[in-house]
PDB file of C-alpha atoms in Angstrom:
ATOM      1  CA  MET A   1      16.799 -10.188  -7.461  1.00 53.00           C
ATOM      2  CA  SER A   2      17.435  -6.528  -6.721  1.00 54.00           C
ATOM      3  CA  SER A   3      19.267  -4.159  -4.521  1.00 52.00           C
ATOM      4  CA  ALA A   4      17.680  -1.313  -2.597  1.00 59.00           C
ATOM      5  CA  HIS A   5      19.094   1.241  -5.318  1.00 68.00           C
ATOM      6  CA  ARG A   6      16.334   2.655  -7.360  1.00 77.00           C
ATOM      7  CA  LYS A   7      18.276   1.986 -10.635  1.00 86.00           C
ATOM      8  CA  SER A   8      18.121  -1.784  -9.745  1.00 84.00           C
ATOM      9  CA  ARG A   9      14.480  -1.705  -8.606  1.00 85.00           C
ATOM     10  CA  GLU A  10      13.639   0.047 -11.871  1.00 90.00           C
ATOM     11  CA  PHE A  11      15.577  -2.261 -13.984  1.00 92.00           C
ATOM     12  CA  ASN A  12      13.774  -5.170 -12.624  1.00 92.00           C
ATOM     13  CA  SER A  13      10.353  -3.715 -12.817  1.00 95.00           C
ATOM     14  CA  ASP A  14      10.784  -2.650 -16.433  1.00 96.00           C
ATOM     15  CA  TYR A  15      11.880  -6.320 -17.017  1.00 96.00           C
ATOM     16  CA  ILE A  16       8.583  -7.523 -15.549  1.00 97.00           C
ATOM     17  CA  LEU A  17       6.640  -4.720 -17.523  1.00 97.00           C
ATOM     18  CA  LYS A  18       8.111  -6.152 -20.693  1.00 98.00           C
ATOM     19  CA  HIS A  19       7.463  -9.611 -19.796  1.00 98.00           C
ATOM     20  CA  PRO A  20       4.209  -9.805 -18.123  1.00 98.00           C
ATOM     21  CA  GLU A  21       4.336 -13.611 -18.316  1.00 98.00           C
ATOM     22  CA  ASP A  22       6.763 -13.372 -15.368  1.00 98.00           C
ATOM     23  CA  PHE A  23       4.494 -11.251 -13.193  1.00 98.00           C
ATOM     24  CA  GLU A  24       3.063 -14.383 -11.464  1.00 98.00           C
ATOM     25  CA  ASP A  25       6.696 -15.201 -10.502  1.00 97.00           C
ATOM     26  CA  LEU A  26       7.336 -11.985  -9.135  1.00 97.00           C
ATOM     27  CA  LEU A  27       4.051 -12.134  -6.938  1.00 98.00           C
ATOM     28  CA  ALA A  28       4.798 -15.702  -5.703  1.00 97.00           C
ATOM     29  CA  ILE A  29       8.113 -14.174  -4.401  1.00 97.00           C
ATOM     30  CA  ALA A  30       6.482 -11.141  -2.838  1.00 98.00           C
ATOM     31  CA  PHE A  31       3.400 -13.236  -1.358  1.00 98.00           C
ATOM     32  CA  GLY A  32       6.087 -15.846  -0.122  1.00 97.00           C
ATOM     33  CA  LEU A  33       6.874 -14.333   3.194  1.00 96.00           C
ATOM     34  CA  GLU A  34       9.300 -17.320   4.061  1.00 96.00           C
ATOM     35  CA  ASP A  35      11.406 -16.178   1.113  1.00 95.00           C
ATOM     36  CA  LYS A  36      14.366 -14.306   2.237  1.00 94.00           C
ATOM     37  CA  ASN A  37      13.920 -12.082  -0.743  1.00 93.00           C
ATOM     38  CA  HIS A  38      10.376 -11.344  -0.486  1.00 96.00           C
ATOM     39  CA  HIS A  39      10.909  -7.782   0.480  1.00 96.00           C
ATOM     40  CA  LYS A  40      13.064  -7.154  -2.655  1.00 95.00           C
ATOM     41  CA  ALA A  41      10.198  -8.706  -4.800  1.00 96.00           C
ATOM     42  CA  CYS A  42       7.755  -6.244  -2.878  1.00 97.00           C
ATOM     43  CA  TRP A  43       9.958  -3.350  -4.087  1.00 96.00           C
ATOM     44  CA  ILE A  44       9.720  -4.250  -7.690  1.00 96.00           C
ATOM     45  CA  LEU A  45       5.927  -5.019  -7.234  1.00 98.00           C
ATOM     46  CA  GLU A  46       5.304  -1.484  -6.029  1.00 97.00           C
ATOM     47  CA  LEU A  47       6.885  -0.172  -9.230  1.00 97.00           C
ATOM     48  CA  VAL A  48       5.070  -2.630 -11.409  1.00 98.00           C
ATOM     49  CA  LEU A  49       1.735  -1.924  -9.948  1.00 98.00           C
ATOM     50  CA  GLU A  50       2.417   1.860 -10.077  1.00 97.00           C
ATOM     51  CA  SER A  51       2.395   1.597 -13.689  1.00 97.00           C
ATOM     52  CA  LYS A  52       0.039  -1.426 -14.066  1.00 98.00           C
ATOM     53  CA  LEU A  53      -2.193  -1.769 -11.063  1.00 98.00           C
ATOM     54  CA  GLU A  54      -4.872  -3.858 -12.910  1.00 98.00           C
ATOM     55  CA  TRP A  55      -2.283  -6.695 -12.900  1.00 98.00           C
ATOM     56  CA  ILE A  56      -3.267  -7.350  -9.392  1.00 98.00           C
ATOM     57  CA  ASP A  57      -7.016  -7.431  -9.850  1.00 98.00           C
ATOM     58  CA  ASP A  58      -7.104 -11.269 -10.166  1.00 98.00           C
ATOM     59  CA  TYR A  59      -4.848 -11.558  -7.047  1.00 98.00           C
ATOM     60  CA  LEU A  60      -6.707  -9.294  -4.680  1.00 98.00           C
ATOM     61  CA  ASP A  61      -8.051 -12.190  -2.492  1.00 98.00           C
ATOM     62  CA  VAL A  62      -4.468 -13.592  -2.082  1.00 98.00           C
ATOM     63  CA  PHE A  63      -3.150 -10.220  -1.362  1.00 98.00           C
ATOM     64  CA  CYS A  64      -5.628  -9.275   1.213  1.00 98.00           C
ATOM     65  CA  LYS A  65      -4.998 -12.722   2.931  1.00 98.00           C
ATOM     66  CA  ILE A  66      -1.348 -12.062   3.064  1.00 98.00           C
ATOM     67  CA  LEU A  67      -1.463  -8.372   3.807  1.00 98.00           C
ATOM     68  CA  PRO A  68      -1.733  -8.573   7.645  1.00 98.00           C
ATOM     69  CA  LEU A  69       1.249 -10.916   7.823  1.00 98.00           C
ATOM     70  CA  TYR A  70       3.755  -8.401   6.344  1.00 98.00           C
ATOM     71  CA  LYS A  71       6.377  -7.497   8.900  1.00 95.00           C
ATOM     72  CA  GLN A  72       9.697  -6.766   7.330  1.00 96.00           C
ATOM     73  CA  ASP A  73      10.100  -3.078   7.010  1.00 95.00           C
ATOM     74  CA  GLY A  74      11.141  -2.981   3.410  1.00 93.00           C
ATOM     75  CA  ALA A  75       8.238  -5.000   2.351  1.00 97.00           C
ATOM     76  CA  VAL A  76       5.715  -3.180   4.569  1.00 98.00           C
ATOM     77  CA  ARG A  77       6.823   0.191   2.966  1.00 97.00           C
ATOM     78  CA  SER A  78       6.225  -1.202  -0.544  1.00 97.00           C
ATOM     79  CA  ILE A  79       2.970  -3.001   0.389  1.00 98.00           C
ATOM     80  CA  SER A  80       1.603   0.044   2.302  1.00 98.00           C
ATOM     81  CA  LYS A  81       2.168   2.213  -0.918  1.00 98.00           C
ATOM     82  CA  ILE A  82       0.190  -0.545  -2.927  1.00 98.00           C
ATOM     83  CA  CYS A  83      -2.564  -0.154  -0.469  1.00 98.00           C
ATOM     84  CA  LEU A  84      -2.602   3.452  -1.398  1.00 98.00           C
ATOM     85  CA  PHE A  85      -2.729   2.781  -4.986  1.00 98.00           C
ATOM     86  CA  LEU A  86      -5.555   0.312  -4.448  1.00 98.00           C
ATOM     87  CA  SER A  87      -7.628   2.939  -2.173  1.00 98.00           C
ATOM     88  CA  GLN A  88      -6.969   5.647  -4.823  1.00 98.00           C
ATOM     89  CA  LYS A  89      -8.297   3.570  -7.570  1.00 98.00           C
ATOM     90  CA  HIS A  90     -11.420   2.396  -5.658  1.00 98.00           C
ATOM     91  CA  ILE A  91     -12.280   5.973  -4.916  1.00 97.00           C
ATOM     92  CA  GLY A  92     -11.655   7.010  -8.425  1.00 97.00           C
ATOM     93  CA  GLU A  93     -13.808   4.163 -10.031  1.00 97.00           C
ATOM     94  CA  LEU A  94     -16.622   5.013  -7.476  1.00 95.00           C
ATOM     95  CA  LYS A  95     -16.594   8.592  -9.025  1.00 93.00           C
ATOM     96  CA  ASN A  96     -17.612   6.747 -12.146  1.00 92.00           C
ATOM     97  CA  ASP A  97     -20.275   4.567 -10.482  1.00 93.00           C
ATOM     98  CA  ARG A  98     -17.927   1.518 -10.663  1.00 95.00           C
ATOM     99  CA  VAL A  99     -16.803  -0.639  -7.805  1.00 94.00           C
ATOM    100  CA  TYR A 100     -13.212  -1.650  -7.759  1.00 97.00           C
ATOM    101  CA  LEU A 101     -12.533  -3.344  -4.418  1.00 98.00           C
ATOM    102  CA  ARG A 102     -15.068  -5.465  -2.607  1.00 97.00           C
ATOM    103  CA  SER A 103     -15.986  -4.678   0.853  1.00 97.00           C
ATOM    104  CA  LYS A 104     -13.790  -7.492   2.384  1.00 98.00           C
ATOM    105  CA  HIS A 105     -10.848  -6.095   0.550  1.00 98.00           C
ATOM    106  CA  ILE A 106     -11.484  -2.484   2.037  1.00 98.00           C
ATOM    107  CA  ARG A 107     -12.013  -4.281   5.553  1.00 98.00           C
ATOM    108  CA  VAL A 108      -8.696  -5.885   5.543  1.00 98.00           C
ATOM    109  CA  ILE A 109      -6.509  -2.981   3.946  1.00 98.00           C
ATOM    110  CA  THR A 110      -8.339  -0.605   6.214  1.00 98.00           C
ATOM    111  CA  GLU A 111      -7.456  -2.919   9.438  1.00 98.00           C
ATOM    112  CA  THR A 112      -4.046  -3.564   8.325  1.00 98.00           C
ATOM    113  CA  CYS A 113      -3.349   0.123   7.595  1.00 98.00           C
ATOM    114  CA  PHE A 114      -4.664   1.083  11.102  1.00 98.00           C
ATOM    115  CA  ASP A 115      -2.416  -1.673  12.460  1.00 98.00           C
ATOM    116  CA  TRP A 116       0.539  -0.107  10.851  1.00 97.00           C
ATOM    117  CA  MET A 117      -0.425   3.321  12.038  1.00 95.00           C
ATOM    118  CA  ILE A 118      -0.529   2.231  15.823  1.00 94.00           C
ATOM    119  CA  GLY A 119       2.427  -0.194  15.424  1.00 94.00           C
ATOM    120  CA  GLN A 120       6.244   0.087  15.336  1.00 91.00           C
ATOM    121  CA  THR A 121       6.167   0.519  11.736  1.00 93.00           C
ATOM    122  CA  LYS A 122       8.497   2.974   9.932  1.00 93.00           C
ATOM    123  CA  VAL A 123       7.347   6.563   9.018  1.00 92.00           C
ATOM    124  CA  ALA A 124       7.117   6.038   5.220  1.00 94.00           C
ATOM    125  CA  SER A 125       4.961   3.121   5.815  1.00 96.00           C
ATOM    126  CA  LYS A 126       2.836   5.014   8.283  1.00 95.00           C
ATOM    127  CA  VAL A 127       2.400   7.942   6.007  1.00 95.00           C
ATOM    128  CA  TYR A 128       1.213   5.532   3.030  1.00 97.00           C
ATOM    129  CA  ALA A 129      -1.228   3.870   5.546  1.00 98.00           C
ATOM    130  CA  MET A 130      -2.598   7.076   6.557  1.00 97.00           C
ATOM    131  CA  ARG A 131      -3.081   8.363   3.074  1.00 97.00           C
ATOM    132  CA  ALA A 132      -4.853   5.029   2.081  1.00 98.00           C
ATOM    133  CA  LEU A 133      -6.973   5.399   5.242  1.00 98.00           C
ATOM    134  CA  PHE A 134      -7.842   9.125   4.131  1.00 98.00           C
ATOM    135  CA  GLU A 135      -9.054   7.801   0.804  1.00 98.00           C
ATOM    136  CA  PHE A 136     -11.121   5.045   2.400  1.00 98.00           C
ATOM    137  CA  GLY A 137     -12.554   7.478   4.869  1.00 97.00           C
ATOM    138  CA  LYS A 138     -14.294   9.170   1.959  1.00 97.00           C
ATOM    139  CA  ILE A 139     -16.641   6.237   1.892  1.00 96.00           C
ATOM    140  CA  LYS A 140     -16.462   4.788   5.328  1.00 95.00           C
ATOM    141  CA  LYS A 141     -17.552   7.413   8.064  1.00 94.00           C
ATOM    142  CA  THR A 142     -15.721   5.526  10.905  1.00 96.00           C
ATOM    143  CA  VAL A 143     -12.244   5.913   9.409  1.00 98.00           C
ATOM    144  CA  TYR A 144     -11.674   9.697   9.982  1.00 97.00           C
ATOM    145  CA  PRO A 145     -12.546   9.809  13.648  1.00 97.00           C
ATOM    146  CA  GLU A 146     -10.145   6.981  14.240  1.00 97.00           C
ATOM    147  CA  LEU A 147      -7.466   8.223  11.878  1.00 97.00           C
ATOM    148  CA  LYS A 148      -7.609  11.617  13.561  1.00 95.00           C
ATOM    149  CA  ASN A 149      -7.337  10.170  17.025  1.00 95.00           C
ATOM    150  CA  ILE A 150      -4.207   8.213  16.232  1.00 94.00           C
ATOM    151  CA  ILE A 151      -2.541  11.102  14.507  1.00 92.00           C
ATOM    152  CA  GLU A 152      -3.175  13.491  17.126  1.00 89.00           C
ATOM    153  CA  LYS A 153      -2.190  10.998  19.919  1.00 88.00           C
ATOM    154  CA  ASP A 154       1.221  10.195  18.034  1.00 81.00           C
ATOM    155  CA  PHE A 155       2.000  13.692  16.495  1.00 77.00           C
ATOM    156  CA  SER A 156       4.704  14.697  18.768  1.00 77.00           C
ATOM    157  CA  LEU A 157       6.385  11.319  18.786  1.00 78.00           C
ATOM    158  CA  HIS A 158       7.231  11.356  15.064  1.00 81.00           C
ATOM    159  CA  THR A 159       9.768  13.065  12.536  1.00 82.00           C
ATOM    160  CA  ALA A 160       9.002  16.371  10.740  1.00 87.00           C
ATOM    161  CA  ALA A 161       8.239  14.441   7.461  1.00 85.00           C
ATOM    162  CA  TYR A 162       5.364  12.489   9.420  1.00 86.00           C
ATOM    163  CA  LYS A 163       4.332  15.801  10.982  1.00 89.00           C
ATOM    164  CA  ILE A 164       3.830  17.586   7.510  1.00 91.00           C
ATOM    165  CA  ALA A 165       1.890  14.489   6.192  1.00 92.00           C
ATOM    166  CA  THR A 166      -0.311  14.534   9.145  1.00 92.00           C
ATOM    167  CA  LYS A 167      -1.082  18.283   9.052  1.00 92.00           C
ATOM    168  CA  ASP A 168      -2.007  17.799   5.313  1.00 93.00           C
ATOM    169  CA  ILE A 169      -4.317  14.824   6.102  1.00 95.00           C
ATOM    170  CA  LEU A 170      -5.823  16.503   9.070  1.00 93.00           C
ATOM    171  CA  LYS A 171      -6.572  19.731   6.940  1.00 94.00           C
ATOM    172  CA  ARG A 172      -8.063  17.638   4.108  1.00 94.00           C
ATOM    173  CA  MET A 173     -10.432  15.644   6.497  1.00 91.00           C
ATOM    174  CA  LYS A 174     -12.213  18.927   7.615  1.00 80.00           C
TER     175      LYS A 174
END
Protein backbone atom coordinates (compact mmCIF):
# COMPACT_ATOMS: atom_id res chain seq x y z
CA MET A 1 0.00 0.00 0.00
CA SER A 2 2.05 2.96 1.25
CA SER A 3 4.32 4.17 3.98
CA ALA A 4 4.10 7.51 5.71
CA HIS A 5 7.00 8.82 3.65
CA ARG A 6 5.95 11.54 1.25
CA LYS A 7 7.73 9.80 -1.64
CA SER A 8 5.69 6.65 -1.14
CA ARG A 9 2.41 8.55 -0.90
CA GLU A 10 3.26 10.53 -4.02
CA PHE A 11 4.23 7.37 -5.91
CA ASN A 12 0.87 5.79 -5.09
CA SER A 13 -1.16 8.92 -5.81
CA ASP A 14 0.65 9.34 -9.14
CA TYR A 15 -0.29 5.76 -9.96
CA ILE A 16 -3.99 6.47 -9.29
CA LEU A 17 -3.85 9.71 -11.28
CA LYS A 18 -2.43 7.77 -14.23
CA HIS A 19 -4.90 4.90 -13.73
CA PRO A 20 -8.23 6.53 -12.83
CA GLU A 21 -9.94 3.16 -13.26
CA ASP A 22 -8.38 2.21 -9.90
CA PHE A 23 -9.81 5.23 -8.06
CA GLU A 24 -12.85 3.28 -6.85
CA ASP A 25 -10.56 0.64 -5.35
CA LEU A 26 -8.70 3.37 -3.46
CA LEU A 27 -12.01 4.76 -2.22
CA ALA A 28 -13.15 1.32 -1.10
CA ILE A 29 -10.07 0.99 1.10
CA ALA A 30 -10.21 4.58 2.37
CA PHE A 31 -13.94 4.27 3.13
CA GLY A 32 -13.54 0.77 4.61
CA LEU A 33 -12.85 1.80 8.17
CA GLU A 34 -12.47 -1.84 9.20
CA ASP A 35 -9.52 -2.20 6.81
CA LYS A 36 -6.28 -1.95 8.78
CA ASN A 37 -4.78 0.12 5.93
CA HIS A 38 -7.66 2.58 5.50
CA HIS A 39 -5.53 5.40 6.94
CA LYS A 40 -2.85 4.77 4.30
CA ALA A 41 -5.48 4.89 1.57
CA CYS A 42 -6.65 8.21 3.05
CA TRP A 43 -3.12 9.59 2.72
CA ILE A 44 -3.13 8.70 -0.97
CA LEU A 45 -6.72 9.89 -1.46
CA GLU A 46 -5.77 13.31 -0.06
CA LEU A 47 -3.02 13.72 -2.66
CA VAL A 48 -5.21 12.45 -5.50
CA LEU A 49 -8.04 14.81 -4.59
CA GLU A 50 -5.65 17.71 -4.24
CA SER A 51 -5.19 17.34 -8.01
CA LYS A 52 -8.56 15.91 -9.05
CA LEU A 53 -11.16 16.93 -6.47
CA GLU A 54 -13.94 16.39 -9.00
CA TRP A 55 -13.28 12.65 -8.78
CA ILE A 56 -15.09 12.58 -5.43
CA ASP A 57 -18.22 14.28 -6.78
CA ASP A 58 -20.15 11.05 -7.39
CA TYR A 59 -19.18 9.75 -3.94
CA LEU A 60 -20.03 12.77 -1.78
CA ASP A 61 -23.03 11.06 -0.19
CA VAL A 62 -20.91 8.06 0.83
CA PHE A 63 -18.05 10.32 1.95
CA CYS A 64 -20.39 12.29 4.20
CA LYS A 65 -22.01 9.15 5.58
CA ILE A 66 -18.62 7.79 6.66
CA LEU A 67 -17.03 11.12 7.59
CA PRO A 68 -18.07 11.25 11.27
CA LEU A 69 -16.83 7.68 11.80
CA TYR A 70 -13.14 8.36 11.12
CA LYS A 71 -11.13 8.04 14.34
CA GLN A 72 -7.60 6.95 13.36
CA ASP A 73 -5.32 10.03 13.57
CA GLY A 74 -3.62 9.50 10.21
CA ALA A 75 -6.95 9.09 8.47
CA VAL A 76 -8.54 12.09 10.20
CA ARG A 77 -5.63 14.32 9.18
CA SER A 78 -6.06 13.48 5.49
CA ILE A 79 -9.85 13.48 5.61
CA SER A 80 -9.91 16.86 7.37
CA LYS A 81 -7.73 18.25 4.58
CA ILE A 82 -10.17 16.84 2.02
CA CYS A 83 -12.94 18.66 3.91
CA LEU A 84 -10.93 21.85 3.49
CA PHE A 85 -10.61 21.20 -0.26
CA LEU A 86 -14.38 20.64 -0.49
CA SER A 87 -15.21 23.80 1.46
CA GLN A 88 -12.88 25.89 -0.70
CA LYS A 89 -14.34 24.51 -3.91
CA HIS A 90 -17.88 25.13 -2.68
CA ILE A 91 -17.15 28.76 -1.82
CA GLY A 92 -15.33 29.22 -5.13
CA GLU A 93 -18.26 27.81 -7.07
CA LEU A 94 -20.71 30.11 -5.24
CA LYS A 95 -18.71 33.09 -6.49
CA ASN A 96 -19.59 31.88 -9.99
CA ASP A 97 -23.27 31.37 -9.06
CA ARG A 98 -22.87 27.57 -8.97
CA VAL A 99 -23.53 25.24 -6.07
CA TYR A 100 -21.04 22.44 -5.44
CA LEU A 101 -22.10 20.84 -2.14
CA ARG A 102 -25.67 20.19 -1.12
CA SER A 103 -26.84 21.50 2.25
CA LYS A 104 -26.74 17.99 3.74
CA HIS A 105 -23.04 17.69 2.79
CA ILE A 106 -22.26 21.08 4.32
CA ARG A 107 -24.11 20.11 7.50
CA VAL A 108 -22.22 16.83 7.96
CA ILE A 109 -18.83 18.33 7.12
CA THR A 110 -19.44 21.29 9.44
CA GLU A 111 -20.63 19.12 12.33
CA THR A 112 -17.72 16.73 11.91
CA CYS A 113 -15.18 19.55 11.74
CA PHE A 114 -16.62 21.02 14.94
CA ASP A 115 -16.36 17.58 16.57
CA TRP A 116 -12.70 17.41 15.57
CA MET A 117 -12.14 20.93 16.93
CA ILE A 118 -13.49 20.06 20.38
CA GLY A 119 -12.26 16.48 20.51
CA GLN A 120 -8.89 14.88 21.14
CA THR A 121 -7.89 15.28 17.51
CA LYS A 122 -4.27 16.06 16.61
CA VAL A 123 -3.33 19.68 15.86
CA ALA A 124 -2.95 19.33 12.07
CA SER A 125 -6.46 17.89 11.79
CA LYS A 126 -7.85 20.66 13.98
CA VAL A 127 -6.20 23.30 11.81
CA TYR A 128 -7.64 21.81 8.59
CA ALA A 129 -11.05 21.54 10.27
CA MET A 130 -10.78 25.15 11.46
CA ARG A 131 -9.94 26.34 7.97
CA ALA A 132 -12.84 24.38 6.46
CA LEU A 133 -15.18 25.89 9.05
CA PHE A 134 -13.85 29.33 8.24
CA GLU A 135 -14.81 28.78 4.59
CA PHE A 136 -18.30 27.58 5.51
CA GLY A 137 -18.66 30.52 7.89
CA LYS A 138 -18.72 32.75 4.83
CA ILE A 139 -22.17 31.34 4.01
CA LYS A 140 -23.41 30.06 7.40
CA LYS A 141 -23.70 32.84 9.95
CA THR A 142 -23.77 30.45 12.91
CA VAL A 143 -20.30 29.04 12.20
CA TYR A 144 -18.08 32.01 13.11
CA PRO A 145 -19.42 32.63 16.64
CA GLU A 146 -19.12 28.95 17.53
CA LEU A 147 -15.68 28.64 15.92
CA LYS A 148 -14.45 31.78 17.68
CA ASN A 149 -15.69 30.45 21.02
CA ILE A 150 -13.86 27.13 20.56
CA ILE A 151 -10.65 28.79 19.40
CA GLU A 152 -10.55 31.27 22.25
CA LYS A 153 -11.38 28.63 24.86
CA ASP A 154 -8.71 26.19 23.66
CA PHE A 155 -6.05 28.69 22.58
CA SER A 156 -3.72 28.29 25.56
CA LEU A 157 -3.89 24.49 25.44
CA HIS A 158 -2.24 24.05 22.06
CA THR A 159 1.05 24.31 20.21
CA ALA A 160 2.61 27.36 18.64
CA ALA A 161 1.54 26.15 15.17
CA TYR A 162 -2.09 25.92 16.31
CA LYS A 163 -1.88 29.39 17.86
CA ILE A 164 -0.53 30.88 14.63
CA ALA A 165 -3.37 29.29 12.63
CA THR A 166 -6.00 30.47 15.12
CA LYS A 167 -4.67 34.03 15.12
CA ASP A 168 -4.88 34.05 11.32
CA ILE A 169 -8.45 32.71 11.32
CA LEU A 170 -9.59 35.13 14.05
CA LYS A 171 -8.11 38.05 12.11
CA ARG A 172 -9.82 36.95 8.89
CA MET A 173 -13.20 36.48 10.62
CA LYS A 174 -13.36 40.18 11.53
